[in-house]
Structure formats: structure tokens, C-alpha cells
Amino acid sequence: MNKLLRNRLTWPLAALVALLILNQVFRSDFLALRVQDGHLYGSLIDILRNGAPTALIAIGMTLVVATRGIDLSVGAIVAIAGAVSCAYIAASPDPTSLATAGTAVVIAVVAGLVLGIWNGFLVSVIGVQPIIATLVLMTAGRGIAQLVTGGQIVSVTNDHYKSIGAGYAFTLPISILITAVVLAVALLLTRRTALGTLIEAVGINPVAARLAGIRARNITWIVYIFSAVCAAIAGLMISSNVTAADANNAGLYIEMDAILAVVIGGTSLAGGRFNLLGTVIGAFIIQTLTTSVYTLGIPPEVTLVFKALVVIIVCLLQAPAARSALLRFRPTTKPSTKEKVAI
């Protein structure tokens, strides 16, 4: 019991299950799944599909936070990725072809790569504080996206591009599969190679890590590049889902949801140990909260308060003091008659 209560995944999973049960109580078909035209449909699938971009960004954010950093620019990178991909498709002589969609995806990912290099350069080479370095791109990024789109919402008609956010493969939405692949790759690289240990070492004490021979600058650069690429792919999901680029609203405040997902998942903002699986659970908790608002009929004006209360409760339950209090009140087994005699 003690080990279960101390596990970092226990409380996020409990919160997610509680939210799903609550929705099932108010709507009897909430957990129901159906197959139509070879595709899975249902509220659970909607939560996974709509939460995939946030989960993807949060995966990248987790590694940044593990190095004592923060990336506030992911929302702007989402807008830029959507803007450059849709602008390219709209200006292409063959806007409906697979080649055009493929080139647009490559352009968006390369844009994310360049922006990640920029963030990493400011943090690891120049030595700018992460919150300030990424705030620069957070502020200027939407302006760049608006310049690309000319301040307009750029709509495209390309079925291949649309499939990134709205398509299906193996009965599941492609966006879910993309997030699952990125999560698997991140887990493989951080738990089956030395990369995860190096990231934790840099986050715990960057000076000691450098003195131990770890190239802290390179590790920091890598995590910011990875975070930006994840944000760019999420931008492709969001823009392709609506087949349009909206530089003003795409990815707006998604950096806050990503940071919340990281915290709910059990990763400390002080750096060091991180939990990618917990982060993904946290992202889907946030998406389930959004879905619960509509299911429970909560007025829009108190939506943010409702979400904040749930997040605060989960975070408090994860606090060492709260876990210690729960362990203090756990039921204890009385000694048997034989044990009393032995005593």
C-alpha cells in the first residue's frame, strides 16, 4: 500500500479514472465505443485525438523542465508551423497533391528545428535564462506567423494534409498514433540509453555535471530542439484538423496546458527526475476536464475555475506532505494472537 501511494503515477491515474467515471454517471454512453466504416468512434477516442497535440508538446516540455528549463514558445511554434505549411500549400501550383502535402510537412518540421536551435543557442551558449529566452520567441513568434499568412486565416484543400489531424489508420486517429510513436521513441532514448541519465544529471546540478565530463550545453540544446520539433508536429495536427492556419488562435495558451500536464505527471519544475508516462496522463486529464465541462453542463464562465480546482487537488495529493498524511491515516492490521504471545 505504501509503495502504491508513493508511486508518481498513482494520483494522476486515479484522477483520470475518477473523471471518466464522473462523466459516465452523467452520460451513460460516455465510455461506449463503436466501429463505423472501419474507424473507432466515441468520447474516449475524442479525448485521445483532441488531447494528442497537448500530449505531444508536453512530452517535449518534460525533457526541457528536467534540465531546469522552461519553454514558453511552444504555442508560437505551433502557430508558425501551421502558417508555413498552409501558406506553402495555398501558394503551390498543385495544392491537392501528396507531394505538396509532404513538402509542407517537411517545411514545418524544419521551421521547428530552426526555432529549437535558436532557443537552445540563447539558453546554452549565450546563457540567457530559459524563461526569458523562450519568452522572446513567444512574443515574436505569432508576429512571424502573421507575417507568413498576411494576417489572414489561410484555408487549404488537401486530403493528404488533412489526414494528419483528422485521418485514421488501423481504426485509430493518425494524431494519436503519431503521439504514441513520439512517446515510444522518447522513452526508448531516455530509458534505454544514457540520455535520460545525462538529462537528469544536468537538471540536478549542471555545474557538477559539467565537471563530471558531461557536455551540459549539448544536452540543453538537444532538449530545446526536441521540444520545438514536437510543437511543430502538434502545429501540423491542429492546422490540418481544421485545414486552415490561424496565426492568432492556433496553439493559444497551449504552453500553459503543457506545463500543467508536466506538473500533474509528477515531474519537478526544479529539474532532475522526470516521468514521460505521467506527463501524457496529465495531458489527457486536462483534455478530459475540458470534455467534462460540456458533459456536466458547467457554465463557461466558471470553466477555468473548475479546471484549476481539479489540477490543484491532484498536485496537492502528489506533494510529499500530503502523501505522508495519507500514510499516517492508512488502516493498520492488528497483530494476531500468536504474535501477541511471541511478544
One Martini backbone bead per residue (centre of mass of N, CA, C, O) as a GRO file, in nm:
protein
  343
    1MET     BB    1   0.059   0.062  -0.022
    2ASN     BB    2   0.294   0.257   0.008
    3LYS     BB    3   0.401   0.225  -0.283
    4LEU     BB    4   0.142   0.321  -0.424
    5LEU     BB    5   0.129   0.613  -0.293
    6ARG     BB    6   0.434   0.687  -0.400
    7ASN     BB    7   0.354   0.677  -0.677
    8ARG     BB    8   0.349   0.899  -0.944
    9LEU     BB    9   0.090   0.757  -1.103
   10THR     BB   10  -0.152   0.726  -0.908
   11TRP     BB   11  -0.298   1.011  -0.905
   12PRO     BB   12  -0.339   1.062  -1.206
   13LEU     BB   13  -0.501   0.801  -1.255
   14ALA     BB   14  -0.723   0.854  -1.047
   15ALA     BB   15  -0.824   1.118  -1.176
   16LEU     BB   16  -0.897   1.003  -1.454
   17VAL     BB   17  -1.097   0.786  -1.358
   18ALA     BB   18  -1.289   0.978  -1.205
   19LEU     BB   19  -1.371   1.147  -1.452
   20LEU     BB   20  -1.487   0.913  -1.620
   21ILE     BB   21  -1.701   0.827  -1.415
   22LEU     BB   22  -1.849   1.095  -1.396
   23ASN     BB   23  -1.935   1.100  -1.695
   24GLN     BB   24  -2.088   0.827  -1.688
   25VAL     BB   25  -2.309   0.916  -1.486
   26PHE     BB   26  -2.416   1.157  -1.681
   27ARG     BB   27  -2.329   0.951  -1.932
   28SER     BB   28  -2.391   0.631  -2.033
   29ASP     BB   29  -2.213   0.658  -2.328
   30PHE     BB   30  -1.918   0.758  -2.275
   31LEU     BB   31  -1.755   0.461  -2.291
   32ALA     BB   32  -1.847   0.411  -2.565
   33LEU     BB   33  -1.784   0.203  -2.854
   34ARG     BB   34  -1.750   0.239  -3.217
   35VAL     BB   35  -1.786   0.100  -3.546
   36GLN     BB   36  -1.714   0.304  -3.847
   37ASP     BB   37  -1.576   0.240  -4.135
   38GLY     BB   38  -1.321   0.124  -3.960
   39HIS     BB   39  -1.379   0.324  -3.713
   40LEU     BB   40  -1.324   0.473  -3.413
   41TYR     BB   41  -1.575   0.573  -3.174
   42GLY     BB   42  -1.588   0.829  -2.918
   43SER     BB   43  -1.508   0.995  -2.634
   44LEU     BB   44  -1.228   0.867  -2.594
   45ILE     BB   45  -1.124   0.933  -2.878
   46ASP     BB   46  -1.160   1.238  -2.854
   47ILE     BB   47  -0.962   1.278  -2.623
   48LEU     BB   48  -0.713   1.165  -2.765
   49ARG     BB   49  -0.719   1.351  -3.017
   50ASN     BB   50  -0.738   1.637  -2.871
   51GLY     BB   51  -0.481   1.563  -2.672
   52ALA     BB   52  -0.231   1.510  -2.856
   53PRO     BB   53  -0.090   1.790  -2.885
   54THR     BB   54  -0.041   1.833  -2.582
   55ALA     BB   55   0.117   1.572  -2.531
   56LEU     BB   56   0.345   1.630  -2.730
   57ILE     BB   57   0.444   1.892  -2.599
   58ALA     BB   58   0.484   1.772  -2.310
   59ILE     BB   59   0.715   1.583  -2.379
   60GLY     BB   60   0.917   1.808  -2.449
   61MET     BB   61   0.883   1.970  -2.182
   62THR     BB   62   0.993   1.759  -1.984
   63LEU     BB   63   1.294   1.773  -2.074
   64VAL     BB   64   1.330   2.070  -2.015
   65VAL     BB   65   1.252   2.064  -1.712
   66ALA     BB   66   1.478   1.851  -1.634
   67THR     BB   67   1.698   2.106  -1.697
   68ARG     BB   68   1.567   2.371  -1.565
   69GLY     BB   69   1.352   2.453  -1.768
   70ILE     BB   70   1.163   2.645  -2.025
   71ASP     BB   71   0.882   2.658  -2.279
   72LEU     BB   72   0.697   2.937  -2.409
   73SER     BB   73   0.708   2.889  -2.746
   74VAL     BB   74   0.514   2.656  -2.847
   75GLY     BB   75   0.266   2.818  -2.944
   76ALA     BB   76   0.419   2.975  -3.166
   77ILE     BB   77   0.520   2.723  -3.321
   78VAL     BB   78   0.244   2.623  -3.397
   79ALA     BB   79   0.171   2.872  -3.571
   80ILE     BB   80   0.413   2.858  -3.767
   81ALA     BB   81   0.372   2.572  -3.880
   82GLY     BB   82   0.087   2.625  -3.993
   83ALA     BB   83   0.161   2.867  -4.172
   84VAL     BB   84   0.383   2.745  -4.363
   85SER     BB   85   0.217   2.503  -4.468
   86CYS     BB   86  -0.038   2.652  -4.577
   87ALA     BB   87   0.108   2.861  -4.753
   88TYR     BB   88   0.237   2.656  -4.942
   89ILE     BB   89  -0.018   2.516  -5.044
   90ALA     BB   90  -0.166   2.773  -5.150
   91ALA     BB   91   0.093   2.848  -5.352
   92SER     BB   92   0.065   2.600  -5.503
   93PRO     BB   93   0.007   2.454  -5.820
   94ASP     BB   94  -0.055   2.171  -5.635
   95PRO     BB   95  -0.262   2.163  -5.355
   96THR     BB   96  -0.361   1.829  -5.367
   97SER     BB   97  -0.101   1.688  -5.334
   98LEU     BB   98   0.126   1.481  -5.180
   99ALA     BB   99   0.387   1.644  -5.229
  100THR     BB  100   0.287   1.906  -5.103
  101ALA     BB  101   0.228   1.794  -4.821
  102GLY     BB  102   0.514   1.684  -4.765
  103THR     BB  103   0.663   1.956  -4.792
  104ALA     BB  104   0.506   2.105  -4.571
  105VAL     BB  105   0.599   1.923  -4.339
  106VAL     BB  106   0.902   1.973  -4.368
  107ILE     BB  107   0.896   2.278  -4.328
  108ALA     BB  108   0.776   2.274  -4.041
  109VAL     BB  109   0.997   2.101  -3.905
  110VAL     BB  110   1.234   2.286  -3.979
  111ALA     BB  111   1.127   2.530  -3.830
  112GLY     BB  112   1.137   2.395  -3.553
  113LEU     BB  113   1.438   2.335  -3.555
  114VAL     BB  114   1.537   2.629  -3.575
  115LEU     BB  115   1.391   2.732  -3.317
  116GLY     BB  116   1.536   2.535  -3.126
  117ILE     BB  117   1.821   2.637  -3.183
  118TRP     BB  118   1.769   2.922  -3.080
  119ASN     BB  119   1.692   2.853  -2.790
  120GLY     BB  120   1.952   2.690  -2.726
  121PHE     BB  121   2.149   2.922  -2.778
  122LEU     BB  122   2.049   3.119  -2.559
  123VAL     BB  123   2.083   2.920  -2.316
  124SER     BB  124   2.372   2.758  -2.367
  125VAL     BB  125   2.555   3.001  -2.483
  126ILE     BB  126   2.459   3.284  -2.372
  127GLY     BB  127   2.280   3.247  -2.086
  128VAL     BB  128   1.987   3.266  -2.090
  129GLN     BB  129   1.707   3.257  -1.947
  130PRO     BB  130   1.458   3.048  -2.034
  131ILE     BB  131   1.211   3.239  -1.988
  132ILE     BB  132   1.334   3.466  -2.170
  133ALA     BB  133   1.415   3.321  -2.432
  134THR     BB  134   1.114   3.210  -2.490
  135LEU     BB  135   0.963   3.481  -2.470
  136VAL     BB  136   1.065   3.601  -2.731
  137LEU     BB  137   0.921   3.389  -2.919
  138MET     BB  138   0.638   3.419  -2.803
  139THR     BB  139   0.610   3.716  -2.900
  140ALA     BB  140   0.725   3.691  -3.210
  141GLY     BB  141   0.588   3.438  -3.340
  142ARG     BB  142   0.305   3.551  -3.419
  143GLY     BB  143   0.418   3.765  -3.604
  144ILE     BB  144   0.543   3.567  -3.803
  145ALA     BB  145   0.279   3.418  -3.874
  146GLN     BB  146   0.136   3.676  -3.984
  147LEU     BB  147   0.336   3.730  -4.210
  148VAL     BB  148   0.290   3.463  -4.364
  149THR     BB  149  -0.045   3.513  -4.376
  150GLY     BB  150  -0.120   3.827  -4.377
  151GLY     BB  151  -0.341   3.819  -4.134
  152GLN     BB  152  -0.475   3.551  -4.229
  153ILE     BB  153  -0.684   3.290  -4.299
  154VAL     BB  154  -0.551   2.985  -4.422
  155SER     BB  155  -0.691   2.788  -4.663
  156VAL     BB  156  -0.717   2.433  -4.741
  157THR     BB  157  -0.706   2.160  -5.008
  158ASN     BB  158  -0.593   1.856  -4.851
  159ASP     BB  159  -0.622   1.528  -4.775
  160HIS     BB  160  -0.335   1.458  -4.680
  161TYR     BB  161  -0.311   1.683  -4.470
  162LYS     BB  162  -0.577   1.623  -4.309
  163SER     BB  163  -0.490   1.335  -4.196
  164ILE     BB  164  -0.313   1.419  -3.955
  165GLY     BB  165  -0.577   1.524  -3.776
  166ALA     BB  166  -0.841   1.347  -3.929
  167GLY     BB  167  -0.727   1.075  -3.967
  168TYR     BB  168  -0.695   0.716  -4.035
  169ALA     BB  169  -0.534   0.423  -3.865
  170PHE     BB  170  -0.608   0.131  -3.747
  171THR     BB  171  -0.892   0.280  -3.639
  172LEU     BB  172  -0.712   0.532  -3.571
  173PRO     BB  173  -0.601   0.824  -3.513
  174ILE     BB  174  -0.314   0.965  -3.630
  175SER     BB  175  -0.244   1.151  -3.390
  176ILE     BB  176  -0.216   0.922  -3.185
  177LEU     BB  177   0.011   0.765  -3.329
  178ILE     BB  178   0.221   0.989  -3.328
  179THR     BB  179   0.237   1.022  -3.020
  180ALA     BB  180   0.316   0.727  -2.961
  181VAL     BB  181   0.583   0.729  -3.117
  182VAL     BB  182   0.721   0.961  -2.966
  183LEU     BB  183   0.703   0.830  -2.689
  184ALA     BB  184   0.864   0.574  -2.757
  185VAL     BB  185   1.124   0.719  -2.839
  186ALA     BB  186   1.168   0.874  -2.574
  187LEU     BB  187   1.181   0.622  -2.392
  188LEU     BB  188   1.413   0.480  -2.535
  189LEU     BB  189   1.630   0.715  -2.505
  190THR     BB  190   1.588   0.761  -2.175
  191ARG     BB  191   1.580   0.430  -2.075
  192ARG     BB  192   1.802   0.277  -2.291
  193THR     BB  193   1.989   0.516  -2.240
  194ALA     BB  194   2.199   0.783  -2.124
  195LEU     BB  195   2.022   1.038  -2.168
  196GLY     BB  196   1.844   1.046  -1.914
  197THR     BB  197   2.079   1.074  -1.711
  198LEU     BB  198   2.196   1.335  -1.828
  199ILE     BB  199   1.947   1.510  -1.789
  200GLU     BB  200   1.931   1.473  -1.480
  201ALA     BB  201   2.214   1.581  -1.414
  202VAL     BB  202   2.169   1.867  -1.524
  203GLY     BB  203   1.918   1.930  -1.342
  204ILE     BB  204   2.048   1.892  -1.060
  205ASN     BB  205   2.372   1.970  -1.164
  206PRO     BB  206   2.539   2.142  -1.401
  207VAL     BB  207   2.821   2.177  -1.278
  208ALA     BB  208   2.877   1.882  -1.199
  209ALA     BB  209   2.830   1.769  -1.481
  210ARG     BB  210   3.063   1.923  -1.615
  211LEU     BB  211   3.290   1.813  -1.422
  212ALA     BB  212   3.213   1.503  -1.517
  213GLY     BB  213   3.197   1.544  -1.855
  214ILE     BB  214   2.935   1.674  -1.928
  215ARG     BB  215   2.755   1.813  -2.205
  216ALA     BB  216   2.535   2.040  -2.116
  217ARG     BB  217   2.495   2.209  -2.370
  218ASN     BB  218   2.401   1.979  -2.559
  219ILE     BB  219   2.160   1.882  -2.392
  220THR     BB  220   2.006   2.147  -2.397
  221TRP     BB  221   1.980   2.167  -2.702
  222ILE     BB  222   1.824   1.904  -2.752
  223VAL     BB  223   1.561   1.965  -2.585
  224TYR     BB  224   1.477   2.222  -2.747
  225ILE     BB  225   1.454   2.087  -3.020
  226PHE     BB  226   1.248   1.871  -2.941
  227SER     BB  227   1.025   2.065  -2.847
  228ALA     BB  228   0.991   2.216  -3.121
  229VAL     BB  229   0.919   1.969  -3.295
  230CYS     BB  230   0.668   1.889  -3.137
  231ALA     BB  231   0.521   2.159  -3.189
  232ALA     BB  232   0.517   2.139  -3.499
  233ILE     BB  233   0.350   1.879  -3.515
  234ALA     BB  234   0.110   1.996  -3.359
  235GLY     BB  235   0.056   2.218  -3.571
  236LEU     BB  236  -0.023   2.019  -3.793
  237MET     BB  237  -0.266   1.896  -3.650
  238ILE     BB  238  -0.433   2.155  -3.607
  239SER     BB  239  -0.441   2.264  -3.903
  240SER     BB  240  -0.543   1.996  -4.042
  241ASN     BB  241  -0.815   1.966  -3.888
  242VAL     BB  242  -0.910   2.267  -4.026
  243THR     BB  243  -0.763   2.352  -4.290
  244ALA     BB  244  -0.595   2.585  -4.122
  245ALA     BB  245  -0.441   2.911  -4.054
  246ASP     BB  246  -0.422   3.059  -3.717
  247ALA     BB  247  -0.214   3.288  -3.580
  248ASN     BB  248  -0.386   3.382  -3.325
  249ASN     BB  249  -0.512   3.077  -3.210
  250ALA     BB  250  -0.295   2.881  -3.250
  251GLY     BB  251  -0.184   2.758  -2.952
  252LEU     BB  252  -0.332   2.905  -2.734
  253TYR     BB  253  -0.205   2.832  -2.419
  254ILE     BB  254  -0.057   2.547  -2.453
  255GLU     BB  255   0.183   2.589  -2.259
  256MET     BB  256   0.016   2.567  -1.998
  257ASP     BB  257  -0.090   2.280  -2.037
  258ALA     BB  258   0.189   2.147  -2.057
  259ILE     BB  259   0.292   2.226  -1.777
  260LEU     BB  260   0.061   2.094  -1.621
  261ALA     BB  261   0.115   1.806  -1.721
  262VAL     BB  262   0.396   1.784  -1.598
  263VAL     BB  263   0.311   1.828  -1.301
  264ILE     BB  264   0.095   1.606  -1.280
  265GLY     BB  265   0.311   1.375  -1.370
  266GLY     BB  266   0.573   1.445  -1.152
  267THR     BB  267   0.744   1.676  -1.249
  268SER     BB  268   0.994   1.881  -1.159
  269LEU     BB  269   1.069   2.227  -1.179
  270ALA     BB  270   1.371   2.179  -1.052
  271GLY     BB  271   1.452   1.923  -1.172
  272GLY     BB  272   1.550   1.607  -1.304
  273ARG     BB  273   1.324   1.411  -1.257
  274PHE     BB  274   1.113   1.216  -1.484
  275ASN     BB  275   0.767   1.164  -1.646
  276LEU     BB  276   0.623   1.071  -1.935
  277LEU     BB  277   0.367   0.914  -1.862
  278GLY     BB  278   0.255   1.128  -1.667
  279THR     BB  279   0.229   1.352  -1.877
  280VAL     BB  280   0.019   1.215  -2.058
  281ILE     BB  281  -0.193   1.189  -1.840
  282GLY     BB  282  -0.212   1.493  -1.784
  283ALA     BB  283  -0.314   1.573  -2.067
  284PHE     BB  284  -0.579   1.394  -2.045
  285ILE     BB  285  -0.695   1.537  -1.804
  286ILE     BB  286  -0.734   1.813  -1.936
  287GLN     BB  287  -0.920   1.708  -2.166
  288THR     BB  288  -1.136   1.583  -1.976
  289LEU     BB  289  -1.214   1.846  -1.845
  290THR     BB  290  -1.324   1.978  -2.099
  291THR     BB  291  -1.539   1.759  -2.150
  292SER     BB  292  -1.684   1.782  -1.870
  293VAL     BB  293  -1.802   2.062  -1.906
  294TYR     BB  294  -2.013   1.965  -2.120
  295THR     BB  295  -2.139   1.721  -1.970
  296LEU     BB  296  -2.215   1.891  -1.691
  297GLY     BB  297  -2.294   2.196  -1.760
  298ILE     BB  298  -2.081   2.407  -1.725
  299PRO     BB  299  -2.023   2.717  -1.708
  300PRO     BB  300  -1.800   2.906  -1.886
  301GLU     BB  301  -1.716   3.109  -1.646
  302VAL     BB  302  -1.613   2.834  -1.460
  303THR     BB  303  -1.406   2.655  -1.608
  304LEU     BB  304  -1.125   2.745  -1.497
  305VAL     BB  305  -1.192   2.686  -1.201
  306PHE     BB  306  -1.244   2.385  -1.231
  307LYS     BB  307  -0.965   2.310  -1.342
  308ALA     BB  308  -0.799   2.428  -1.108
  309LEU     BB  309  -0.908   2.248  -0.879
  310VAL     BB  310  -0.818   1.976  -0.991
  311VAL     BB  311  -0.516   2.041  -1.016
  312ILE     BB  312  -0.468   2.110  -0.718
  313ILE     BB  313  -0.548   1.836  -0.601
  314VAL     BB  314  -0.339   1.664  -0.750
  315CYS     BB  315  -0.085   1.820  -0.651
  316LEU     BB  316  -0.135   1.777  -0.345
  317LEU     BB  317  -0.130   1.461  -0.355
  318GLN     BB  318   0.184   1.472  -0.453
  319ALA     BB  319   0.272   1.575  -0.202
  320PRO     BB  320   0.461   1.472   0.057
  321ALA     BB  321   0.276   1.568   0.289
  322ALA     BB  322   0.015   1.434   0.186
  323ARG     BB  323   0.123   1.142   0.174
  324SER     BB  324   0.194   1.124   0.476
  325ALA     BB  325  -0.095   1.167   0.579
  326LEU     BB  326  -0.216   0.916   0.444
  327LEU     BB  327  -0.026   0.709   0.581
  328ARG     BB  328  -0.119   0.775   0.877
  329PHE     BB  329  -0.441   0.684   0.794
  330ARG     BB  330  -0.389   0.404   0.753
  331PRO     BB  331  -0.462   0.087   0.776
  332THR     BB  332  -0.407  -0.141   1.044
  333THR     BB  333  -0.286  -0.441   1.148
  334LYS     BB  334  -0.350  -0.667   1.378
  335PRO     BB  335  -0.223  -0.867   1.590
  336SER     BB  336  -0.201  -1.175   1.657
  337THR     BB  337  -0.204  -1.410   1.902
  338LYS     BB  338   0.081  -1.525   1.840
  339GLU     BB  339   0.226  -1.248   1.840
  340LYS     BB  340   0.157  -1.180   2.136
  341VAL     BB  341   0.296  -1.419   2.266
  342ALA     BB  342   0.578  -1.360   2.150
  343ILE     BB  343   0.586  -1.077   2.299
   0.00000   0.00000   0.00000
